[in-house]
Amino acid sequence: MVRMVGIKDVARQAGVSVGTVSNVINRPDLVSEETRDRVQSVIKQLGYVRSESARQLRAGQSRIMALLVLDMGNPFFVDVARGAESAAREAGLGVMLCNSGQSATEEATYVSLFAEQRVRGVLLTPADPTGASLDLLRQQNVPFVLVDRGAGEADDGCSVSVDDTIGGALAGRHLVSAGHRTIAYISGPPHLQQVKDRRAGMLQALAEAGLGPESLLEIPAQRLDVAAGRDAASRLLGLAQRPTAVFCANDLLALGVLQVVYAAGIAVPRDLAIVGYDDIEFAAAAVVPLTSVRQPAAEMGRMAAELLLEETGPRAAQHQHQRAVLLPELVVRGSSLPVR
């Protein structure tokens, strides 16, 4: 077993006290230039790296915040992570990025790990509809901020989300104004509030146009990825009476739908209009550029990290929980041109 080089090894090799080595690392202005140079030379020679865990124990606070997302294969969450990491880096902190895979079991495992590691706090998009993971964080006094999900009335924490009901309504009004009267909604896991809200927004837009809920055909998907989109598209093509437009709960589903209908020789948007959600980078680069409801993902991640930093920083006593709700916008591209 390889023994780690410790601060005592550096002090012994440099012929100084442990306190002097600590000063060279943390308060170099207190040490003479000659001693400082000698100690730094030994540090480099031995390859000494200070123990961050030991430093955190002394300081009583970690320099790591955790970010737990539903699917790191989704570029939307990559952008969320980029925004959070940017805010954390500016504050001198790092981000531990983890993926629940939309699994409540995986989420619980990671949340336990975060509590064990005494992270500064947790940013998370919950996969468990029961809220058990949040209860564990509360029990362990680990601060958390919900990302891409609004806090409920009874929740005692911050949240940063997008108004998905408005987002669904934007997609619905666009398709109705293009002449569509029968629309399919390819949803995701039914327990996700985002999936429910986007459907509610679509129904709201249909109602505004005098169309009843029967105008919306829901095709459920168990996951929010391309493979689930392909499976849903296969079921869609098997319908005796196919809707003229499809609204997907996210862009990965929409890209899966686009792959299947394109391979089947169905013209998009002439025979079938498609609208996604998130406006990931690949949306504009699809074989038929995808219309999508854009979420400010990076801004969401940054705001969530800033709220966590405020809650755990020097002025934590003055912190008040906030529920930030951002607005989506519709980005129209070739996949949803008006019906001729």
XYZ file of C-alpha atoms in Angstrom:
340
model
C 0.000 0.000 0.000
C 1.318 3.436 -0.963
C 1.494 5.825 1.996
C 0.218 9.341 1.388
C 2.698 12.151 1.969
C 1.587 14.224 4.959
C 2.330 17.684 6.265
C 4.643 16.162 8.901
C 6.774 14.627 6.119
C 7.159 18.047 4.497
C 8.084 19.665 7.825
C 10.663 16.965 8.593
C 12.272 17.193 5.131
C 12.362 21.010 5.187
C 13.596 21.195 8.770
C 10.726 23.369 9.973
C 7.675 22.970 12.181
C 4.288 21.727 11.018
C 2.913 25.195 11.809
C 5.431 26.790 9.439
C 4.383 24.453 6.610
C 0.746 25.325 7.321
C 1.589 29.030 7.144
C 3.400 28.585 3.832
C 0.277 26.951 2.413
C -2.386 29.177 3.976
C -0.667 32.404 5.086
C 2.590 32.717 3.097
C 3.004 36.396 4.043
C 3.856 35.281 7.600
C 6.898 33.291 6.465
C 10.269 34.608 5.295
C 11.007 34.274 1.611
C 13.920 31.906 2.212
C 11.877 29.522 4.372
C 8.911 29.787 2.050
C 11.020 28.824 -0.957
C 12.563 25.877 0.895
C 9.195 24.517 2.027
C 7.623 24.948 -1.415
C 10.571 23.124 -2.945
C 10.037 20.171 -0.601
C 6.283 20.200 -1.295
C 7.007 19.906 -4.991
C 9.719 17.286 -4.452
C 7.528 15.018 -2.293
C 4.349 15.660 -4.289
C 2.432 16.738 -1.195
C -1.264 17.552 -1.620
C -3.148 18.848 1.406
C -6.065 16.777 2.668
C -9.247 18.570 1.716
C -11.307 16.333 4.007
C -9.125 17.279 6.976
C -9.366 20.956 6.068
C -13.152 20.668 5.880
C -13.291 19.045 9.309
C -11.331 21.936 10.768
C -13.341 24.565 8.926
C -16.649 22.837 9.621
C -17.901 23.315 6.058
C -17.311 21.591 2.740
C -16.181 23.313 -0.444
C -18.187 20.862 -2.553
C -21.841 21.161 -3.539
C -23.649 18.213 -5.135
C -25.836 18.304 -8.241
C -28.157 15.343 -8.845
C -30.034 15.331 -12.156
C -32.482 12.968 -13.844
C -30.414 12.160 -16.935
C -26.903 13.326 -17.802
C -27.510 11.956 -21.303
C -29.909 14.869 -21.819
C -28.090 18.022 -22.989
C -30.615 20.094 -21.047
C -29.108 18.893 -17.776
C -25.599 19.412 -19.132
C -26.501 23.087 -19.533
C -27.998 23.169 -16.027
C -24.737 21.734 -14.696
C -22.693 24.269 -16.643
C -24.610 27.143 -15.044
C -24.269 25.680 -11.541
C -20.569 24.977 -11.994
C -19.940 28.531 -13.160
C -21.503 30.016 -10.014
C -19.731 27.515 -7.757
C -16.334 28.175 -9.340
C -16.689 31.921 -8.851
C -17.260 31.215 -5.141
C -14.226 28.928 -4.936
C -16.309 25.754 -4.728
C -16.491 22.580 -6.777
C -19.499 20.575 -7.974
C -20.034 16.820 -7.545
C -22.226 15.854 -10.517
C -24.381 12.713 -10.224
C -27.077 11.040 -12.317
C -30.160 9.365 -10.837
C -31.204 7.915 -14.188
C -34.807 8.834 -13.306
C -34.618 6.143 -10.602
C -35.864 6.773 -7.050
C -33.539 4.016 -5.788
C -30.458 5.587 -7.371
C -31.515 8.964 -6.042
C -31.753 7.612 -2.489
C -28.288 6.050 -2.783
C -26.733 9.325 -3.874
C -28.541 11.377 -1.260
C -27.163 9.060 1.440
C -23.692 9.527 -0.038
C -24.068 13.313 0.022
C -25.045 13.198 3.691
C -22.094 10.942 4.518
C -19.666 13.231 2.691
C -21.091 16.322 4.417
C -21.368 18.266 1.171
C -22.038 22.011 1.341
C -25.529 21.439 -0.025
C -27.435 19.682 -2.797
C -29.038 20.868 -6.022
C -31.435 18.228 -7.313
C -34.224 17.417 -9.704
C -36.180 14.791 -7.737
C -36.995 11.418 -9.268
C -38.820 10.075 -6.204
C -42.419 11.337 -6.137
C -42.756 10.481 -2.425
C -40.214 13.090 -1.352
C -38.290 10.538 0.750
C -34.931 11.837 -0.475
C -35.789 15.361 0.589
C -36.824 14.066 4.005
C -33.398 12.459 4.423
C -31.671 15.722 3.547
C -33.816 17.536 6.126
C -33.014 14.932 8.777
C -29.288 15.340 8.121
C -29.539 19.159 8.006
C -28.174 19.253 4.462
C -29.393 22.402 2.618
C -30.926 21.758 -0.798
C -32.408 23.626 -3.751
C -34.845 22.044 -6.191
C -33.930 22.516 -9.852
C -36.447 22.257 -12.712
C -39.191 21.594 -10.188
C -41.107 24.089 -8.116
C -41.369 23.695 -4.362
C -44.803 22.829 -3.029
C -46.620 24.926 -0.480
C -45.425 22.684 2.354
C -41.792 22.463 1.170
C -39.204 24.284 3.260
C -36.538 25.050 0.714
C -35.605 27.056 -2.347
C -36.487 26.099 -5.890
C -35.762 27.303 -9.414
C -38.117 26.134 -12.124
C -39.765 27.088 -15.389
C -43.517 27.576 -15.753
C -44.179 24.411 -17.753
C -47.899 25.108 -17.978
C -47.082 28.248 -19.943
C -44.622 26.221 -22.008
C -47.241 23.639 -22.927
C -49.696 26.402 -23.783
C -47.130 28.062 -26.078
C -46.736 24.804 -27.991
C -50.493 24.272 -28.121
C -51.338 27.751 -29.379
C -48.677 27.450 -32.049
C -50.042 24.152 -33.355
C -53.668 25.309 -33.211
C -52.808 28.507 -35.094
C -51.113 26.340 -37.727
C -54.409 24.552 -38.334
C -54.040 21.396 -36.252
C -57.123 20.056 -34.497
C -55.894 16.633 -33.365
C -52.618 16.514 -31.474
C -50.700 13.687 -29.831
C -48.842 14.304 -26.581
C -45.905 11.970 -26.062
C -45.399 12.196 -22.340
C -42.779 10.899 -19.931
C -42.923 9.220 -16.510
C -46.392 10.160 -15.192
C -45.151 11.063 -11.697
C -42.960 13.902 -12.973
C -44.657 17.242 -12.358
C -43.035 18.740 -15.457
C -44.764 16.142 -17.639
C -48.131 16.878 -16.012
C -47.758 20.649 -16.328
C -46.811 20.545 -20.012
C -49.887 18.449 -20.731
C -52.058 20.873 -18.726
C -50.722 23.780 -20.762
C -51.537 22.018 -24.025
C -55.096 21.302 -22.839
C -55.437 24.957 -21.847
C -54.479 26.081 -25.357
C -56.933 23.643 -26.923
C -59.708 24.886 -24.653
C -58.962 28.476 -25.650
C -59.558 27.400 -29.267
C -62.865 25.727 -28.397
C -61.418 22.228 -28.602
C -62.147 19.611 -25.967
C -59.694 17.262 -24.232
C -60.557 14.551 -26.770
C -58.490 16.557 -29.271
C -55.357 15.522 -27.346
C -54.263 11.913 -27.577
C -51.689 10.991 -24.915
C -49.077 8.394 -25.802
C -47.189 7.540 -22.610
C -43.443 7.000 -22.463
C -41.648 5.484 -19.496
C -38.496 7.509 -20.022
C -37.502 10.871 -21.490
C -34.960 9.702 -24.064
C -34.576 9.061 -27.789
C -35.313 5.330 -27.527
C -38.622 6.063 -25.772
C -39.432 8.546 -28.526
C -38.833 5.911 -31.191
C -41.080 3.454 -29.369
C -43.852 6.046 -29.011
C -43.571 6.955 -32.694
C -44.012 3.312 -33.686
C -47.237 3.197 -31.678
C -48.326 6.486 -33.215
C -47.838 5.173 -36.762
C -49.954 2.134 -35.912
C -53.039 4.226 -35.181
C -55.977 3.964 -37.572
C -56.551 7.713 -37.328
C -53.290 9.535 -36.795
C -53.170 13.078 -35.324
C -51.679 15.722 -37.571
C -49.249 17.041 -34.935
C -47.149 15.739 -32.066
C -46.064 17.580 -28.924
C -43.293 15.832 -27.009
C -42.460 16.284 -23.320
C -38.827 16.927 -24.249
C -36.549 17.210 -27.269
C -35.008 13.752 -26.920
C -38.453 12.205 -27.325
C -39.088 14.492 -30.289
C -35.822 13.497 -31.965
C -36.756 9.819 -31.555
C -40.136 10.508 -33.160
C -38.482 12.390 -35.991
C -36.134 9.472 -36.699
C -38.991 6.963 -37.012
C -41.378 9.071 -39.093
C -38.565 10.197 -41.395
C -37.548 6.570 -41.987
C -41.196 5.695 -42.686
C -41.352 8.308 -45.457
C -43.731 10.625 -43.606
C -43.099 14.241 -44.539
C -42.448 16.628 -41.648
C -44.237 18.990 -41.251
C -46.555 18.404 -44.229
C -47.934 15.100 -42.957
C -46.970 15.432 -39.315
C -45.844 18.492 -37.357
C -43.533 17.962 -34.370
C -42.810 20.221 -31.385
C -40.328 19.394 -28.628
C -39.396 20.921 -25.282
C -36.073 22.233 -23.859
C -34.497 23.489 -27.109
C -31.288 21.521 -26.702
C -28.451 22.198 -29.118
C -29.311 19.198 -31.300
C -32.843 20.514 -31.916
C -31.686 23.059 -34.486
C -29.322 20.529 -36.096
C -31.915 17.798 -36.737
C -32.598 16.610 -40.291
C -35.713 18.777 -40.053
C -34.915 21.603 -37.600
C -37.084 21.065 -34.561
C -39.535 23.585 -33.150
C -39.101 23.586 -29.393
C -40.062 25.353 -26.174
C -36.824 26.786 -24.841
C -35.921 26.609 -21.149
C -33.140 28.838 -19.777
C -31.216 25.814 -18.498
C -27.873 27.437 -17.692
C -29.586 30.346 -15.942
C -31.614 27.864 -13.909
C -28.470 26.073 -12.764
C -26.681 29.290 -11.899
C -29.618 30.693 -9.909
C -29.990 27.449 -7.967
C -26.282 27.426 -7.067
C -26.401 31.074 -6.023
C -29.365 30.406 -3.729
C -27.507 27.507 -2.128
C -24.386 29.647 -1.687
C -26.478 32.345 -0.037
C -28.135 29.829 2.290
C -24.792 28.355 3.364
C -22.636 31.484 3.274
C -21.643 34.149 5.816
C -25.116 35.690 5.767
C -27.032 32.430 6.082
C -28.977 33.794 9.065
C -30.591 36.421 6.797
C -31.424 33.937 4.029
C -35.060 33.534 3.085
C -36.202 30.639 0.909
C -37.181 31.673 -2.596
C -39.216 30.016 -5.324
C -37.939 31.398 -8.598
C -40.091 30.676 -11.655
C -38.608 31.469 -15.057
C -40.533 31.847 -18.309
C -40.071 29.617 -21.364
C -40.195 30.780 -24.966
C -41.224 29.098 -28.212
C -38.563 28.724 -30.909
C -40.256 27.968 -34.236
C -38.364 25.958 -36.846
C -39.160 23.794 -39.848
C -40.806 20.876 -38.050
C -44.077 22.727 -37.433
C -44.847 24.935 -40.398
C -48.558 25.744 -40.942
C -50.791 23.154 -42.565
C -51.486 23.959 -46.202
